[in-house]
GROMACS .gro file of C-alpha atoms in nm:
model
  309
    1UNK     CA    1  -1.051  -0.627   1.715
    2UNK     CA    2  -0.857  -0.390   1.487
    3UNK     CA    3  -0.551  -0.373   1.710
    4UNK     CA    4  -0.535  -0.749   1.773
    5UNK     CA    5  -0.597  -0.832   1.407
    6UNK     CA    6  -0.328  -0.596   1.277
    7UNK     CA    7  -0.077  -0.705   1.540
    8UNK     CA    8  -0.128  -1.076   1.470
    9UNK     CA    9  -0.123  -1.023   1.093
   10UNK     CA   10   0.204  -0.829   1.116
   11UNK     CA   11   0.363  -1.097   1.333
   12UNK     CA   12   0.244  -1.369   1.096
   13UNK     CA   13   0.368  -1.178   0.793
   14UNK     CA   14   0.710  -1.129   0.951
   15UNK     CA   15   0.736  -1.496   1.050
   16UNK     CA   16   0.596  -1.647   0.729
   17UNK     CA   17   0.565  -1.392   0.446
   18UNK     CA   18   0.364  -1.486   0.141
   19UNK     CA   19   0.591  -1.580  -0.150
   20UNK     CA   20   0.595  -1.356  -0.454
   21UNK     CA   21   0.380  -1.610  -0.639
   22UNK     CA   22   0.100  -1.735  -0.417
   23UNK     CA   23  -0.255  -1.863  -0.446
   24UNK     CA   24  -0.415  -1.543  -0.310
   25UNK     CA   25  -0.248  -1.301  -0.549
   26UNK     CA   26  -0.292  -1.543  -0.838
   27UNK     CA   27  -0.664  -1.563  -0.759
   28UNK     CA   28  -0.690  -1.182  -0.752
   29UNK     CA   29  -0.519  -1.152  -1.091
   30UNK     CA   30  -0.740  -1.426  -1.236
   31UNK     CA   31  -1.056  -1.257  -1.103
   32UNK     CA   32  -0.962  -0.914  -1.237
   33UNK     CA   33  -0.871  -1.052  -1.579
   34UNK     CA   34  -1.196  -1.253  -1.595
   35UNK     CA   35  -1.404  -0.947  -1.513
   36UNK     CA   36  -1.223  -0.731  -1.769
   37UNK     CA   37  -1.248  -1.001  -2.034
   38UNK     CA   38  -1.624  -1.035  -1.986
   39UNK     CA   39  -1.737  -0.683  -1.890
   40UNK     CA   40  -1.489  -0.444  -2.053
   41UNK     CA   41  -1.690  -0.362  -2.365
   42UNK     CA   42  -1.506  -0.040  -2.439
   43UNK     CA   43  -1.814   0.169  -2.361
   44UNK     CA   44  -1.802   0.441  -2.098
   45UNK     CA   45  -2.141   0.334  -1.959
   46UNK     CA   46  -2.003  -0.013  -1.881
   47UNK     CA   47  -1.671   0.095  -1.729
   48UNK     CA   48  -1.811   0.129  -1.379
   49UNK     CA   49  -1.949  -0.226  -1.402
   50UNK     CA   50  -1.600  -0.361  -1.457
   51UNK     CA   51  -1.466  -0.164  -1.161
   52UNK     CA   52  -1.761  -0.250  -0.940
   53UNK     CA   53  -1.737  -0.624  -0.999
   54UNK     CA   54  -1.357  -0.630  -0.969
   55UNK     CA   55  -1.344  -0.430  -0.645
   56UNK     CA   56  -1.687  -0.429  -0.481
   57UNK     CA   57  -1.742  -0.802  -0.536
   58UNK     CA   58  -1.449  -0.922  -0.318
   59UNK     CA   59  -1.516  -0.639  -0.071
   60UNK     CA   60  -1.878  -0.749  -0.016
   61UNK     CA   61  -1.763  -1.110   0.011
   62UNK     CA   62  -1.523  -1.013   0.291
   63UNK     CA   63  -1.804  -0.835   0.480
   64UNK     CA   64  -2.044  -1.123   0.424
   65UNK     CA   65  -1.806  -1.386   0.563
   66UNK     CA   66  -1.725  -1.160   0.859
   67UNK     CA   67  -2.088  -1.125   0.966
   68UNK     CA   68  -2.178  -1.483   0.874
   69UNK     CA   69  -1.914  -1.605   1.118
   70UNK     CA   70  -2.036  -1.377   1.397
   71UNK     CA   71  -2.408  -1.448   1.361
   72UNK     CA   72  -2.379  -1.807   1.246
   73UNK     CA   73  -2.155  -1.925   1.529
   74UNK     CA   74  -2.296  -1.706   1.805
   75UNK     CA   75  -2.130  -1.403   1.955
   76UNK     CA   76  -1.873  -1.587   2.172
   77UNK     CA   77  -1.734  -1.829   1.913
   78UNK     CA   78  -1.828  -1.609   1.619
   79UNK     CA   79  -1.615  -1.324   1.748
   80UNK     CA   80  -1.310  -1.551   1.763
   81UNK     CA   81  -1.380  -1.691   1.416
   82UNK     CA   82  -1.426  -1.338   1.278
   83UNK     CA   83  -1.096  -1.235   1.438
   84UNK     CA   84  -0.920  -1.522   1.262
   85UNK     CA   85  -1.087  -1.420   0.934
   86UNK     CA   86  -0.971  -1.059   0.982
   87UNK     CA   87  -0.614  -1.176   1.049
   88UNK     CA   88  -0.614  -1.394   0.737
   89UNK     CA   89  -0.746  -1.112   0.518
   90UNK     CA   90  -0.489  -0.868   0.657
   91UNK     CA   91  -0.215  -1.127   0.612
   92UNK     CA   92  -0.312  -1.156   0.245
   93UNK     CA   93  -0.342  -0.782   0.186
   94UNK     CA   94  -0.035  -0.665   0.380
   95UNK     CA   95   0.302  -0.701   0.212
   96UNK     CA   96   0.586  -0.577   0.431
   97UNK     CA   97   0.824  -0.853   0.331
   98UNK     CA   98   0.730  -0.842  -0.037
   99UNK     CA   99   0.945  -0.534  -0.098
  100UNK     CA  100   1.185  -0.535   0.198
  101UNK     CA  101   1.389  -0.817   0.042
  102UNK     CA  102   1.483  -0.600  -0.258
  103UNK     CA  103   1.547  -0.302  -0.032
  104UNK     CA  104   1.787  -0.502   0.186
  105UNK     CA  105   1.984  -0.640  -0.109
  106UNK     CA  106   2.031  -0.295  -0.264
  107UNK     CA  107   2.117  -0.132   0.068
  108UNK     CA  108   2.377  -0.396   0.150
  109UNK     CA  109   2.531  -0.365  -0.197
  110UNK     CA  110   2.556   0.014  -0.166
  111UNK     CA  111   2.707  -0.003   0.182
  112UNK     CA  112   2.963  -0.250   0.048
  113UNK     CA  113   3.048  -0.014  -0.238
  114UNK     CA  114   2.914  -0.257  -0.501
  115UNK     CA  115   2.711  -0.015  -0.713
  116UNK     CA  116   2.692  -0.258  -1.006
  117UNK     CA  117   2.504  -0.513  -0.794
  118UNK     CA  118   2.281  -0.236  -0.658
  119UNK     CA  119   2.191  -0.127  -1.013
  120UNK     CA  120   2.122  -0.487  -1.111
  121UNK     CA  121   1.891  -0.547  -0.815
  122UNK     CA  122   1.709  -0.218  -0.875
  123UNK     CA  123   1.654  -0.312  -1.240
  124UNK     CA  124   1.513  -0.653  -1.136
  125UNK     CA  125   1.286  -0.494  -0.877
  126UNK     CA  126   1.135  -0.211  -1.078
  127UNK     CA  127   1.202  -0.332  -1.434
  128UNK     CA  128   1.388  -0.016  -1.533
  129UNK     CA  129   1.721   0.053  -1.700
  130UNK     CA  130   1.949   0.141  -1.408
  131UNK     CA  131   2.280   0.078  -1.585
  132UNK     CA  132   2.377   0.446  -1.600
  133UNK     CA  133   2.235   0.567  -1.268
  134UNK     CA  134   2.482   0.734  -1.030
  135UNK     CA  135   2.480   0.632  -0.665
  136UNK     CA  136   2.259   0.919  -0.549
  137UNK     CA  137   1.997   0.832  -0.812
  138UNK     CA  138   2.004   0.465  -0.709
  139UNK     CA  139   1.937   0.570  -0.349
  140UNK     CA  140   1.662   0.809  -0.458
  141UNK     CA  141   1.484   0.539  -0.658
  142UNK     CA  142   1.513   0.291  -0.371
  143UNK     CA  143   1.375   0.541  -0.118
  144UNK     CA  144   1.086   0.640  -0.343
  145UNK     CA  145   0.987   0.284  -0.432
  146UNK     CA  146   1.026   0.162  -0.073
  147UNK     CA  147   0.821   0.443   0.079
  148UNK     CA  148   0.542   0.407  -0.176
  149UNK     CA  149   0.544   0.029  -0.130
  150UNK     CA  150   0.522   0.073   0.247
  151UNK     CA  151   0.231   0.311   0.197
  152UNK     CA  152   0.038   0.084  -0.041
  153UNK     CA  153   0.115  -0.248   0.125
  154UNK     CA  154   0.104  -0.140   0.489
  155UNK     CA  155  -0.024   0.203   0.589
  156UNK     CA  156  -0.294   0.238   0.325
  157UNK     CA  157  -0.428  -0.103   0.426
  158UNK     CA  158  -0.414   0.000   0.795
  159UNK     CA  159  -0.608   0.318   0.723
  160UNK     CA  160  -0.900   0.171   0.529
  161UNK     CA  161  -0.919  -0.139   0.746
  162UNK     CA  162  -0.934   0.067   1.066
  163UNK     CA  163  -1.192   0.313   0.932
  164UNK     CA  164  -1.439   0.054   0.803
  165UNK     CA  165  -1.382  -0.193   1.089
  166UNK     CA  166  -1.484   0.082   1.331
  167UNK     CA  167  -1.827   0.083   1.162
  168UNK     CA  168  -1.867  -0.294   1.172
  169UNK     CA  169  -1.754  -0.374   0.818
  170UNK     CA  170  -1.480  -0.613   0.928
  171UNK     CA  171  -1.187  -0.649   0.688
  172UNK     CA  172  -1.371  -0.483   0.397
  173UNK     CA  173  -1.146  -0.176   0.401
  174UNK     CA  174  -0.831  -0.380   0.345
  175UNK     CA  175  -0.990  -0.561   0.052
  176UNK     CA  176  -1.131  -0.240  -0.097
  177UNK     CA  177  -0.793  -0.070  -0.086
  178UNK     CA  178  -0.585  -0.356  -0.224
  179UNK     CA  179  -0.834  -0.448  -0.499
  180UNK     CA  180  -0.855  -0.084  -0.610
  181UNK     CA  181  -0.477  -0.068  -0.626
  182UNK     CA  182  -0.457  -0.400  -0.809
  183UNK     CA  183  -0.708  -0.294  -1.076
  184UNK     CA  184  -0.532   0.040  -1.130
  185UNK     CA  185  -0.204  -0.150  -1.172
  186UNK     CA  186  -0.360  -0.374  -1.438
  187UNK     CA  187  -0.506  -0.069  -1.612
  188UNK     CA  188  -0.167   0.105  -1.629
  189UNK     CA  189   0.036  -0.203  -1.724
  190UNK     CA  190   0.108  -0.291  -2.086
  191UNK     CA  191  -0.078  -0.620  -2.147
  192UNK     CA  192   0.096  -0.931  -2.273
  193UNK     CA  193   0.026  -1.029  -2.638
  194UNK     CA  194  -0.218  -1.302  -2.530
  195UNK     CA  195  -0.409  -1.070  -2.295
  196UNK     CA  196  -0.698  -0.842  -2.385
  197UNK     CA  197  -0.596  -0.475  -2.359
  198UNK     CA  198  -0.784  -0.260  -2.110
  199UNK     CA  199  -1.012  -0.011  -2.280
  200UNK     CA  200  -0.963   0.362  -2.232
  201UNK     CA  201  -1.292   0.410  -2.039
  202UNK     CA  202  -1.207   0.132  -1.790
  203UNK     CA  203  -0.850   0.260  -1.757
  204UNK     CA  204  -0.970   0.615  -1.687
  205UNK     CA  205  -1.238   0.496  -1.440
  206UNK     CA  206  -0.993   0.268  -1.257
  207UNK     CA  207  -0.731   0.539  -1.217
  208UNK     CA  208  -0.986   0.795  -1.098
  209UNK     CA  209  -1.132   0.548  -0.851
  210UNK     CA  210  -0.787   0.457  -0.720
  211UNK     CA  211  -0.700   0.825  -0.675
  212UNK     CA  212  -1.021   0.871  -0.474
  213UNK     CA  213  -0.966   0.558  -0.261
  214UNK     CA  214  -0.604   0.652  -0.192
  215UNK     CA  215  -0.675   1.019  -0.115
  216UNK     CA  216  -0.730   0.977   0.259
  217UNK     CA  217  -0.468   0.704   0.324
  218UNK     CA  218  -0.199   0.907   0.143
  219UNK     CA  219  -0.259   1.203   0.370
  220UNK     CA  220  -0.274   0.983   0.681
  221UNK     CA  221   0.062   0.831   0.583
  222UNK     CA  222   0.209   1.175   0.518
  223UNK     CA  223   0.086   1.301   0.855
  224UNK     CA  224   0.221   0.989   1.028
  225UNK     CA  225   0.565   1.044   0.872
  226UNK     CA  226   0.554   1.403   0.994
  227UNK     CA  227   0.474   1.295   1.350
  228UNK     CA  228   0.757   1.041   1.372
  229UNK     CA  229   1.005   1.243   1.166
  230UNK     CA  230   1.090   1.610   1.145
  231UNK     CA  231   0.740   1.755   1.179
  232UNK     CA  232   0.781   2.114   1.060
  233UNK     CA  233   1.001   2.026   0.761
  234UNK     CA  234   0.773   1.741   0.660
  235UNK     CA  235   0.454   1.948   0.674
  236UNK     CA  236   0.624   2.237   0.492
  237UNK     CA  237   0.741   2.008   0.211
  238UNK     CA  238   0.395   1.849   0.193
  239UNK     CA  239   0.228   2.190   0.176
  240UNK     CA  240   0.456   2.311  -0.104
  241UNK     CA  241   0.391   2.004  -0.314
  242UNK     CA  242   0.016   2.006  -0.251
  243UNK     CA  243  -0.004   2.369  -0.364
  244UNK     CA  244   0.134   2.268  -0.704
  245UNK     CA  245  -0.012   1.917  -0.735
  246UNK     CA  246  -0.312   1.887  -0.500
  247UNK     CA  247  -0.432   1.552  -0.643
  248UNK     CA  248  -0.093   1.379  -0.654
  249UNK     CA  249  -0.128   1.124  -0.375
  250UNK     CA  250   0.211   0.959  -0.431
  251UNK     CA  251   0.379   1.298  -0.451
  252UNK     CA  252   0.234   1.403  -0.117
  253UNK     CA  253   0.368   1.088   0.051
  254UNK     CA  254   0.712   1.146  -0.102
  255UNK     CA  255   0.709   1.516  -0.014
  256UNK     CA  256   0.635   1.431   0.350
  257UNK     CA  257   0.920   1.178   0.341
  258UNK     CA  258   1.157   1.445   0.206
  259UNK     CA  259   1.098   1.667   0.503
  260UNK     CA  260   1.078   1.388   0.758
  261UNK     CA  261   1.430   1.253   0.688
  262UNK     CA  262   1.582   1.565   0.524
  263UNK     CA  263   1.651   1.407   0.185
  264UNK     CA  264   1.595   1.551  -0.161
  265UNK     CA  265   1.365   1.334  -0.372
  266UNK     CA  266   1.208   1.584  -0.610
  267UNK     CA  267   1.513   1.631  -0.831
  268UNK     CA  268   1.482   2.008  -0.787
  269UNK     CA  269   1.829   2.143  -0.704
  270UNK     CA  270   1.668   2.434  -0.519
  271UNK     CA  271   1.462   2.206  -0.297
  272UNK     CA  272   1.555   2.163   0.066
  273UNK     CA  273   1.713   1.842   0.186
  274UNK     CA  274   2.038   1.658   0.131
  275UNK     CA  275   2.142   1.466  -0.179
  276UNK     CA  276   2.038   1.102  -0.126
  277UNK     CA  277   2.313   0.889   0.027
  278UNK     CA  278   2.314   0.525   0.148
  279UNK     CA  279   2.290   0.651   0.507
  280UNK     CA  280   1.942   0.784   0.425
  281UNK     CA  281   1.823   0.427   0.368
  282UNK     CA  282   1.866   0.354   0.737
  283UNK     CA  283   1.674   0.672   0.818
  284UNK     CA  284   1.386   0.558   0.595
  285UNK     CA  285   1.377   0.216   0.765
  286UNK     CA  286   1.355   0.390   1.101
  287UNK     CA  287   1.081   0.619   0.972
  288UNK     CA  288   0.869   0.326   0.851
  289UNK     CA  289   0.909   0.121   1.169
  290UNK     CA  290   0.837   0.417   1.397
  291UNK     CA  291   0.519   0.475   1.196
  292UNK     CA  292   0.417   0.109   1.241
  293UNK     CA  293   0.472   0.137   1.616
  294UNK     CA  294   0.275   0.463   1.627
  295UNK     CA  295  -0.017   0.296   1.447
  296UNK     CA  296  -0.016   0.004   1.690
  297UNK     CA  297  -0.002   0.232   1.994
  298UNK     CA  298  -0.284   0.446   1.853
  299UNK     CA  299  -0.507   0.145   1.786
  300UNK     CA  300  -0.424  -0.004   2.126
  301UNK     CA  301  -0.529   0.319   2.299
  302UNK     CA  302  -0.852   0.331   2.097
  303UNK     CA  303  -0.928  -0.029   2.190
  304UNK     CA  304  -0.857   0.042   2.557
  305UNK     CA  305  -1.078   0.350   2.548
  306UNK     CA  306  -1.366   0.149   2.401
  307UNK     CA  307  -1.325  -0.122   2.668
  308UNK     CA  308  -1.322   0.134   2.948
  309UNK     CA  309  -1.608   0.331   2.798
   0.00000   0.00000   0.00000
């Protein structure tokens, strides 16, 4: 079911991507804010309640609907209904097209020599001041944001979904991963004046929990980039970064990307890799798509092995 669900969700997401503002993401934000408003008391002993309700609640709901469909409708029809439920959950949690639009606009502007438009689009995308960035820094920012977005919206979801689905938990892994990431994003973000600020205990708990949830997917993504890119350089760059920052999940993904496409992202002039150029954007696109294909082939082979076995 994992292979078919991921394949159908990817095709659906490519054909009809969710708009930036949609009912699913609005519901997630409303749920997280409601939980924080009612359970974030500012006490350390209550912080895990806020995280548990925000993340574990939707995760358990996803499992419950999955098994309710299978047992309630019988195995034959229930399996098909559960497959549709898995596809819908993956469609809502994946987000390939949610960041590729910005990437394409910036890449096209850079290739056309219009650095002003590229800076403007980058500022809109990441809400940063890009007015003084040179071309190489624009490219570096775009590569970093695109790779991390691909990891969080695609490969991290793949990893947790595949692991938990193998043990019969349906789409719970995808929900667990995306809800953990969503809560950590709320915890890090500066609240609007009308919103209740997140307390320090909840912020610390959310960030620690997200680091733990993302630990395995970050290393799976890094290893995948190494397999489809320049393996030795990617692993070497990953190893160097991990020796200095062993708990930096984002840094490990970016370090593997550095070696995989031979581009310098760390800002260290002594680091290996070339200065980022617009041509590297095409290399990153190829890296991401080769990784998607590798995931699909891997899951297809696992599914075939289970059928034969």
